[in-house]
């Protein structure tokens, strides 16, 4: 039997904004784009939610529902930093962490011996530590699998915890509306309603064969989920070894100069993506990739840490000279230092050195 924790921060972007400007506390606050840019709401405080405002709603609509809504532009860098802090706390309990978004992650703590091996105590401690360190609240769900843990973290949101013990699973799942199952969206839940299925208990009466006939590959999955069975493992994010951006041109590029003129945009995109990674990623090589019109591909890499035009032009020139002619695709990228652990410590030497 596994022990899975699902953590989800409450009104994440908005909570960070309120933390950094306490005068916003208790007010309807939304983070999102302005109306003139056809903006949408990324998220909003629970006060704003009482007006019917929610994520992905056009800002224009939100302001109609609540004219005194305080609208704040997103500060992704700050949210990203907060997310990294949270993950650092999680990593004290397990290395099996599967982030779903900046504010959400599954933790498999089955093997943990901390806090007497109690997943509930671990989840409580994580909630306390996140609040102490970041001054935001997170909700937690504890259950024997991912599906149930995710449902559980939503159960007592905001600032809540809910534990589904193995013994509770059968009773809990029976009453659960099928639309609460991850992957059962509006259209599927309508289809299920059309055949008289509203709760998991109703779904349990349909046999595997019929479910597969009606819902294809989703059938067997539904058969399991409505019984509270979900064997998906928690998969930790593999560390990136490299990062690149490339562009396939609508028309072949015919000279080196023209290739060089395409570089600034590519490098710009690369740098935007690099900024999104946490500080533990250290560039050690840069590379270019060229696909020629005959589909042969060449890449050329060089030691270096600067991702600017001056660094890429000589590389590109050299790679282009291998087969001067028409170019279909151009890419620029970097590889990262690999001897770095999750905490961002550089291990160039083993402990004996
Ligand atoms: N987000 C976004 N656009 C969306 C949904 C979410 O930009 N359509 C961002 C803003 C959220 C963050 O992702 O703060 C996390 O998403 P959640 O769905 O977890 O929503 P919140 O954390 O804001 O609220 P809660 O989890 O309390 O419901
Ligand atoms: Mg959240």
Short mmCIF file of C-alpha atoms and ligand atoms in Angstrom, two decimals:
data_model
loop_
_atom_site.label_atom_id
_atom_site.label_comp_id
_atom_site.label_asym_id
_atom_site.label_seq_id
_atom_site.Cartn_x
_atom_site.Cartn_y
_atom_site.Cartn_z
CA UNK A 1 0.00 0.00 0.00
CA UNK A 2 1.48 3.34 -1.05
CA UNK A 3 1.30 6.68 0.76
CA UNK A 4 0.78 9.59 -1.61
CA UNK A 5 0.50 13.26 -0.70
CA UNK A 6 -0.89 15.84 -3.10
CA UNK A 7 -0.04 19.43 -2.27
CA UNK A 8 -1.76 22.41 -3.91
CA UNK A 9 -1.22 26.01 -2.88
CA UNK A 10 -4.32 28.13 -2.26
CA UNK A 11 -5.02 30.89 -4.80
CA UNK A 12 -1.32 30.68 -5.55
CA UNK A 13 -0.43 33.78 -7.60
CA UNK A 14 -2.94 35.89 -5.68
CA UNK A 15 -1.66 34.61 -2.33
CA UNK A 16 1.86 35.67 -3.25
CA UNK A 17 0.66 39.14 -4.25
CA UNK A 18 -1.28 39.52 -1.00
CA UNK A 19 1.75 38.34 0.98
CA UNK A 20 3.91 40.99 -0.68
CA UNK A 21 1.31 43.74 -0.18
CA UNK A 22 -0.62 43.02 3.02
CA UNK A 23 -2.97 45.95 2.34
CA UNK A 24 -4.63 43.59 -0.18
CA UNK A 25 -5.62 41.14 2.55
CA UNK A 26 -9.33 40.40 2.68
CA UNK A 27 -9.98 42.14 -0.63
CA UNK A 28 -11.08 40.79 -3.99
CA UNK A 29 -7.74 40.45 -5.78
CA UNK A 30 -7.11 38.93 -9.19
CA UNK A 31 -3.90 38.27 -11.06
CA UNK A 32 -4.19 38.50 -14.81
CA UNK A 33 -4.04 40.50 -18.01
CA UNK A 34 -5.71 43.85 -18.47
CA UNK A 35 -8.87 44.29 -20.52
CA UNK A 36 -7.19 46.23 -23.34
CA UNK A 37 -5.04 43.20 -24.17
CA UNK A 38 -8.05 40.90 -24.15
CA UNK A 39 -6.62 39.62 -20.90
CA UNK A 40 -7.85 36.75 -18.81
CA UNK A 41 -7.75 36.05 -15.08
CA UNK A 42 -4.96 33.65 -14.07
CA UNK A 43 -6.34 33.29 -10.57
CA UNK A 44 -8.03 35.31 -7.85
CA UNK A 45 -8.38 35.47 -4.08
CA UNK A 46 -11.18 33.56 -2.39
CA UNK A 47 -12.89 36.92 -1.70
CA UNK A 48 -12.98 37.53 -5.45
CA UNK A 49 -14.34 34.03 -6.01
CA UNK A 50 -17.49 34.93 -4.08
CA UNK A 51 -18.33 37.25 -7.01
CA UNK A 52 -18.16 34.28 -9.39
CA UNK A 53 -14.72 35.14 -10.72
CA UNK A 54 -12.45 32.22 -11.66
CA UNK A 55 -9.30 31.29 -13.58
CA UNK A 56 -9.43 31.71 -17.37
CA UNK A 57 -12.35 34.16 -17.18
CA UNK A 58 -11.93 37.23 -19.42
CA UNK A 59 -10.83 40.16 -17.28
CA UNK A 60 -13.59 42.21 -18.83
CA UNK A 61 -16.21 39.79 -17.46
CA UNK A 62 -14.51 39.69 -14.06
CA UNK A 63 -14.65 43.47 -13.78
CA UNK A 64 -18.34 43.42 -14.63
CA UNK A 65 -18.97 40.93 -11.83
CA UNK A 66 -16.86 42.92 -9.38
CA UNK A 67 -16.10 46.52 -10.44
CA UNK A 68 -13.82 47.10 -7.44
CA UNK A 69 -11.71 44.03 -8.24
CA UNK A 70 -8.02 44.75 -7.72
CA UNK A 71 -6.21 43.55 -10.82
CA UNK A 72 -2.51 42.75 -10.61
CA UNK A 73 -0.10 41.91 -13.41
CA UNK A 74 1.53 38.47 -13.02
CA UNK A 75 5.10 38.37 -11.67
CA UNK A 76 6.14 34.97 -12.90
CA UNK A 77 9.68 35.22 -11.54
CA UNK A 78 8.37 35.61 -8.01
CA UNK A 79 5.93 32.70 -8.39
CA UNK A 80 8.68 30.55 -9.82
CA UNK A 81 10.97 31.34 -6.91
CA UNK A 82 8.19 30.49 -4.44
CA UNK A 83 7.58 27.23 -6.27
CA UNK A 84 11.26 26.30 -6.03
CA UNK A 85 11.19 27.04 -2.27
CA UNK A 86 8.21 24.75 -1.84
CA UNK A 87 9.90 21.95 -3.76
CA UNK A 88 12.97 22.33 -1.59
CA UNK A 89 10.78 21.69 1.45
CA UNK A 90 9.16 18.65 -0.21
CA UNK A 91 12.58 17.21 -1.00
CA UNK A 92 13.32 16.87 2.73
CA UNK A 93 10.74 14.09 2.86
CA UNK A 94 11.16 12.19 -0.41
CA UNK A 95 12.94 12.33 -3.74
CA UNK A 96 9.82 10.96 -5.45
CA UNK A 97 8.21 14.30 -6.29
CA UNK A 98 6.11 14.86 -9.38
CA UNK A 99 5.30 18.53 -9.95
CA UNK A 100 2.11 19.15 -11.92
CA UNK A 101 2.42 22.91 -12.08
CA UNK A 102 4.18 25.63 -10.12
CA UNK A 103 1.91 25.21 -7.10
CA UNK A 104 1.03 21.54 -7.23
CA UNK A 105 2.89 18.27 -6.75
CA UNK A 106 2.51 14.63 -5.87
CA UNK A 107 4.86 13.18 -3.27
CA UNK A 108 5.29 9.46 -2.73
CA UNK A 109 6.32 9.11 0.92
CA UNK A 110 5.79 5.34 1.17
CA UNK A 111 9.44 4.75 1.97
CA UNK A 112 9.86 7.66 4.35
CA UNK A 113 10.66 6.85 7.94
CA UNK A 114 10.36 10.47 9.09
CA UNK A 115 7.64 11.35 11.58
CA UNK A 116 7.12 7.67 12.34
CA UNK A 117 6.45 7.12 8.66
CA UNK A 118 3.10 8.90 8.98
CA UNK A 119 2.10 10.53 5.70
CA UNK A 120 -0.46 12.61 7.58
CA UNK A 121 2.16 14.03 9.94
CA UNK A 122 4.47 14.68 7.00
CA UNK A 123 1.72 16.53 5.14
CA UNK A 124 0.92 18.60 8.23
CA UNK A 125 4.57 19.45 8.72
CA UNK A 126 4.95 20.45 5.07
CA UNK A 127 1.94 22.75 5.39
CA UNK A 128 3.40 24.34 8.49
CA UNK A 129 6.85 24.76 6.97
CA UNK A 130 5.55 26.26 3.72
CA UNK A 131 3.57 28.78 5.73
CA UNK A 132 6.53 29.60 7.97
CA UNK A 133 8.91 30.01 5.03
CA UNK A 134 6.67 31.54 2.38
CA UNK A 135 3.69 33.00 4.24
CA UNK A 136 1.22 31.28 1.95
CA UNK A 137 -1.12 28.40 2.71
CA UNK A 138 -1.20 25.08 0.90
CA UNK A 139 -3.82 22.37 1.06
CA UNK A 140 -2.88 18.71 1.26
CA UNK A 141 -4.48 15.41 0.41
CA UNK A 142 -3.18 12.12 1.75
CA UNK A 143 -4.29 8.84 0.18
CA UNK A 144 -3.10 5.46 -1.11
CA UNK A 145 -2.93 6.73 -4.72
CA UNK A 146 -2.66 9.80 -6.92
CA UNK A 147 -6.30 10.09 -7.92
CA UNK A 148 -7.54 10.01 -4.33
CA UNK A 149 -4.76 12.28 -3.04
CA UNK A 150 -5.69 14.93 -5.60
CA UNK A 151 -9.37 14.75 -4.74
CA UNK A 152 -8.46 14.90 -1.05
CA UNK A 153 -6.35 18.06 -1.33
CA UNK A 154 -9.41 19.80 -2.76
CA UNK A 155 -11.72 18.50 -0.05
CA UNK A 156 -10.94 21.02 2.68
CA UNK A 157 -9.47 23.77 0.53
CA UNK A 158 -8.31 26.47 1.34
CA UNK A 159 -5.73 25.84 4.05
CA UNK A 160 -7.00 22.35 4.72
CA UNK A 161 -5.97 18.75 4.81
CA UNK A 162 -7.95 15.61 4.15
CA UNK A 163 -6.78 12.07 4.67
CA UNK A 164 -8.27 9.05 2.93
CA UNK A 165 -6.96 5.97 4.69
CA UNK A 166 -7.02 2.62 2.86
CA UNK A 167 -9.95 1.56 5.06
CA UNK A 168 -11.97 4.63 4.03
CA UNK A 169 -11.52 4.18 0.27
CA UNK A 170 -14.55 2.02 -0.49
CA UNK A 171 -17.05 4.21 1.35
CA UNK A 172 -15.49 7.42 0.14
CA UNK A 173 -15.48 6.46 -3.52
CA UNK A 174 -19.05 5.16 -3.57
CA UNK A 175 -20.56 8.59 -2.90
CA UNK A 176 -18.11 10.50 -5.04
CA UNK A 177 -19.61 12.25 -8.10
CA UNK A 178 -17.89 10.87 -11.22
CA UNK A 179 -17.07 14.41 -12.35
CA UNK A 180 -14.58 14.60 -9.49
CA UNK A 181 -12.47 11.90 -11.18
CA UNK A 182 -9.41 13.35 -12.82
CA UNK A 183 -9.88 13.11 -16.58
CA UNK A 184 -13.67 13.11 -16.45
CA UNK A 185 -14.40 16.45 -18.03
CA UNK A 186 -17.69 18.09 -18.79
CA UNK A 187 -18.44 16.14 -21.95
CA UNK A 188 -17.68 12.72 -20.46
CA UNK A 189 -19.62 13.45 -17.28
CA UNK A 190 -22.60 14.49 -19.45
CA UNK A 191 -22.33 11.23 -21.42
CA UNK A 192 -22.26 9.33 -18.15
CA UNK A 193 -25.23 11.27 -16.84
CA UNK A 194 -27.12 10.33 -20.01
CA UNK A 195 -26.77 6.67 -19.05
CA UNK A 196 -27.80 7.37 -15.48
CA UNK A 197 -24.35 7.55 -13.96
CA UNK A 198 -23.78 10.37 -11.50
CA UNK A 199 -21.74 8.88 -8.69
CA UNK A 200 -18.95 6.30 -8.67
CA UNK A 201 -21.36 3.81 -7.12
CA UNK A 202 -23.48 4.01 -10.29
CA UNK A 203 -20.41 3.55 -12.48
CA UNK A 204 -19.39 0.46 -10.51
CA UNK A 205 -22.49 -1.35 -11.75
CA UNK A 206 -21.28 -1.23 -15.39
CA UNK A 207 -19.01 -4.11 -16.42
CA UNK A 208 -15.59 -3.68 -17.99
CA UNK A 209 -16.69 -4.90 -21.42
CA UNK A 210 -19.54 -2.40 -21.67
CA UNK A 211 -17.38 0.45 -20.42
CA UNK A 212 -14.74 -0.32 -23.06
CA UNK A 213 -17.42 -0.56 -25.74
CA UNK A 214 -18.83 2.81 -24.79
CA UNK A 215 -15.69 4.75 -23.87
CA UNK A 216 -12.84 3.03 -25.71
CA UNK A 217 -9.47 3.21 -24.03
CA UNK A 218 -10.94 5.32 -21.21
CA UNK A 219 -13.20 2.38 -20.31
CA UNK A 220 -10.74 0.22 -18.33
CA UNK A 221 -9.42 3.32 -16.62
CA UNK A 222 -12.90 4.35 -15.53
CA UNK A 223 -13.51 0.80 -14.32
CA UNK A 224 -10.54 1.12 -11.96
CA UNK A 225 -10.97 4.74 -10.91
CA UNK A 226 -14.59 4.36 -9.84
CA UNK A 227 -13.35 1.64 -7.47
CA UNK A 228 -10.65 3.91 -6.08
CA UNK A 229 -7.90 2.01 -7.93
CA UNK A 230 -5.12 4.05 -9.52
CA UNK A 231 -1.74 2.42 -9.98
CA UNK A 232 0.02 5.30 -11.73
CA UNK A 233 3.42 5.80 -10.09
CA UNK A 234 4.69 9.16 -8.90
CA UNK A 235 7.30 10.01 -11.50
CA UNK A 236 9.91 12.55 -10.51
CA UNK A 237 10.87 15.12 -13.05
CA UNK A 238 14.00 14.06 -14.81
CA UNK A 239 16.70 16.67 -14.80
CA UNK A 240 17.20 18.36 -18.11
CA UNK A 241 20.51 17.83 -19.79
CA UNK A 242 19.98 20.41 -22.47
CA UNK A 243 17.61 23.04 -23.75
CA UNK A 244 17.16 24.23 -27.31
CA UNK A 245 14.84 26.13 -29.60
CA UNK A 246 14.59 25.67 -33.32
CA UNK A 247 12.73 27.02 -36.27
CA UNK A 248 11.75 25.31 -39.51
CA UNK A 249 11.51 28.00 -42.14
CA UNK A 250 8.53 28.24 -44.42
CA UNK A 251 11.02 28.82 -47.23
CA UNK A 252 14.58 27.56 -47.26
CA UNK A 253 17.20 30.06 -46.20
CA UNK A 254 19.88 30.37 -48.86
CA UNK A 255 22.92 32.11 -47.38
CA UNK A 256 24.98 32.32 -44.22
CA UNK A 257 24.08 35.98 -43.79
CA UNK A 258 20.41 35.15 -43.93
CA UNK A 259 20.97 32.37 -41.38
CA UNK A 260 22.72 34.84 -39.10
CA UNK A 261 19.79 37.25 -39.44
CA UNK A 262 17.56 34.51 -37.97
CA UNK A 263 19.73 34.11 -34.90
CA UNK A 264 18.56 37.01 -32.69
CA UNK A 265 14.97 35.75 -32.56
CA UNK A 266 16.06 32.19 -31.77
CA UNK A 267 18.52 33.30 -29.12
CA UNK A 268 15.86 35.56 -27.62
CA UNK A 269 13.49 32.61 -27.27
CA UNK A 270 16.23 30.44 -25.85
CA UNK A 271 17.02 33.03 -23.20
CA UNK A 272 13.36 33.37 -22.24
CA UNK A 273 13.22 29.62 -21.64
CA UNK A 274 16.54 29.61 -19.81
CA UNK A 275 15.25 32.24 -17.39
CA UNK A 276 12.41 29.92 -16.44
CA UNK A 277 14.78 27.26 -15.11
CA UNK A 278 15.94 27.42 -11.53
CA UNK A 279 19.42 28.55 -10.58
CA UNK A 280 20.74 24.99 -10.29
CA UNK A 281 20.96 24.79 -14.10
CA UNK A 282 24.39 25.97 -15.17
CA UNK A 283 25.19 26.25 -18.88
CA UNK A 284 28.46 24.59 -19.83
CA UNK A 285 28.18 24.28 -23.63
CA UNK A 286 26.34 26.03 -26.41
CA UNK A 287 25.40 24.43 -29.71
CA UNK A 288 23.80 25.09 -33.06
CA UNK A 289 21.86 22.69 -35.22
CA UNK A 290 21.31 23.02 -38.95
CA UNK A 291 19.06 20.89 -41.10
CA UNK A 292 19.82 21.38 -44.77
CA UNK A 293 17.27 21.21 -47.55
CA UNK A 294 18.28 17.59 -48.26
CA UNK A 295 17.39 16.78 -44.63
CA UNK A 296 20.96 16.08 -43.56
CA UNK A 297 21.52 17.51 -40.11
CA UNK A 298 24.62 18.81 -38.43
CA UNK A 299 25.20 20.04 -34.91
CA UNK A 300 28.21 21.81 -33.54
CA UNK A 301 28.87 22.49 -29.88
CA UNK A 302 31.48 24.41 -27.96
CA UNK A 303 32.37 25.03 -24.32
CA UNK A 304 30.84 28.28 -23.19
CA UNK A 305 28.25 29.87 -20.99
CA UNK A 306 27.21 32.95 -22.93
CA UNK A 307 24.02 32.68 -24.93
CA UNK A 308 24.44 35.80 -27.02
CA UNK A 309 24.90 36.59 -30.68
CA UNK A 310 28.68 36.91 -30.42
CA UNK A 311 28.93 33.35 -29.14
CA UNK A 312 26.59 31.76 -31.65
CA UNK A 313 27.72 33.47 -34.89
CA UNK A 314 31.13 31.73 -35.10
CA UNK A 315 29.50 28.39 -34.30
CA UNK A 316 26.85 28.88 -36.93
CA UNK A 317 29.40 29.96 -39.54
CA UNK A 318 31.48 26.88 -38.94
CA UNK A 319 28.50 24.54 -39.04
CA UNK A 320 27.16 26.20 -42.20
CA UNK A 321 30.51 25.79 -43.95
CA UNK A 322 30.19 22.04 -43.64
CA UNK A 323 27.57 22.11 -46.38
CA UNK A 324 26.98 25.63 -47.69
CA UNK A 325 23.61 25.76 -49.37
CA UNK A 326 19.94 25.79 -48.52
CA UNK A 327 18.88 25.54 -44.89
CA UNK A 328 15.50 24.18 -43.78
CA UNK A 329 15.86 24.46 -40.05
CA UNK A 330 18.02 26.29 -37.59
CA UNK A 331 18.32 25.60 -33.89
CA UNK A 332 20.31 27.03 -31.00
CA UNK A 333 20.76 25.42 -27.62
CA UNK A 334 22.77 24.83 -24.50
CA UNK A 335 23.78 21.82 -22.45
CA UNK A 336 23.95 21.94 -18.68
CA UNK A 337 26.47 21.02 -16.04
CA UNK A 338 25.42 17.55 -14.93
CA UNK A 339 27.06 17.08 -11.55
CA UNK A 340 24.45 19.04 -9.71
CA UNK A 341 21.95 17.65 -7.24
CA UNK A 342 18.36 18.70 -6.67
CA UNK A 343 19.46 21.28 -4.12
CA UNK A 344 21.68 22.95 -6.67
CA UNK A 345 24.95 21.86 -5.05
CA UNK A 346 27.77 21.40 -7.49
CA UNK A 347 29.63 18.12 -7.04
CA UNK A 348 32.81 18.39 -9.01
CA UNK A 349 34.70 16.14 -6.65
CA UNK A 350 33.66 13.06 -4.80
CA UNK A 351 33.73 13.28 -0.99
CA UNK A 352 37.08 11.44 -0.80
CA UNK A 353 38.89 14.15 -2.78
N1 LIG B 1 -3.26 29.45 -13.46
C1 LIG B 1 -3.33 30.17 -14.65
N2 LIG B 1 -4.36 29.95 -15.52
C2 LIG B 1 -5.30 29.02 -15.25
C3 LIG B 1 -5.25 28.27 -14.06
C4 LIG B 1 -4.21 28.52 -13.17
O1 LIG B 1 -2.47 31.00 -14.92
N3 LIG B 1 -6.32 28.81 -16.12
C5 LIG B 1 -2.16 29.73 -12.51
C6 LIG B 1 -2.60 30.71 -11.46
C7 LIG B 1 -2.79 29.89 -10.22
C8 LIG B 1 -1.83 28.75 -10.42
O2 LIG B 1 -1.75 28.56 -11.83
O3 LIG B 1 -2.49 30.64 -9.04
C9 LIG B 1 -2.26 27.48 -9.73
O4 LIG B 1 -3.48 27.00 -10.25
P1 LIG B 1 -4.59 26.35 -9.35
O5 LIG B 1 -5.56 25.70 -10.25
O6 LIG B 1 -3.97 25.53 -8.28
O7 LIG B 1 -5.35 27.60 -8.71
P2 LIG B 1 -4.99 28.46 -7.43
O8 LIG B 1 -3.79 27.94 -6.73
O9 LIG B 1 -4.91 29.88 -7.83
O10 LIG B 1 -6.26 28.30 -6.53
P3 LIG B 1 -6.75 27.03 -5.67
O11 LIG B 1 -5.72 25.95 -5.87
O12 LIG B 1 -6.81 27.53 -4.28
O13 LIG B 1 -8.07 26.67 -6.23
MG1 LIG B 2 -3.58 25.94 -6.27
#
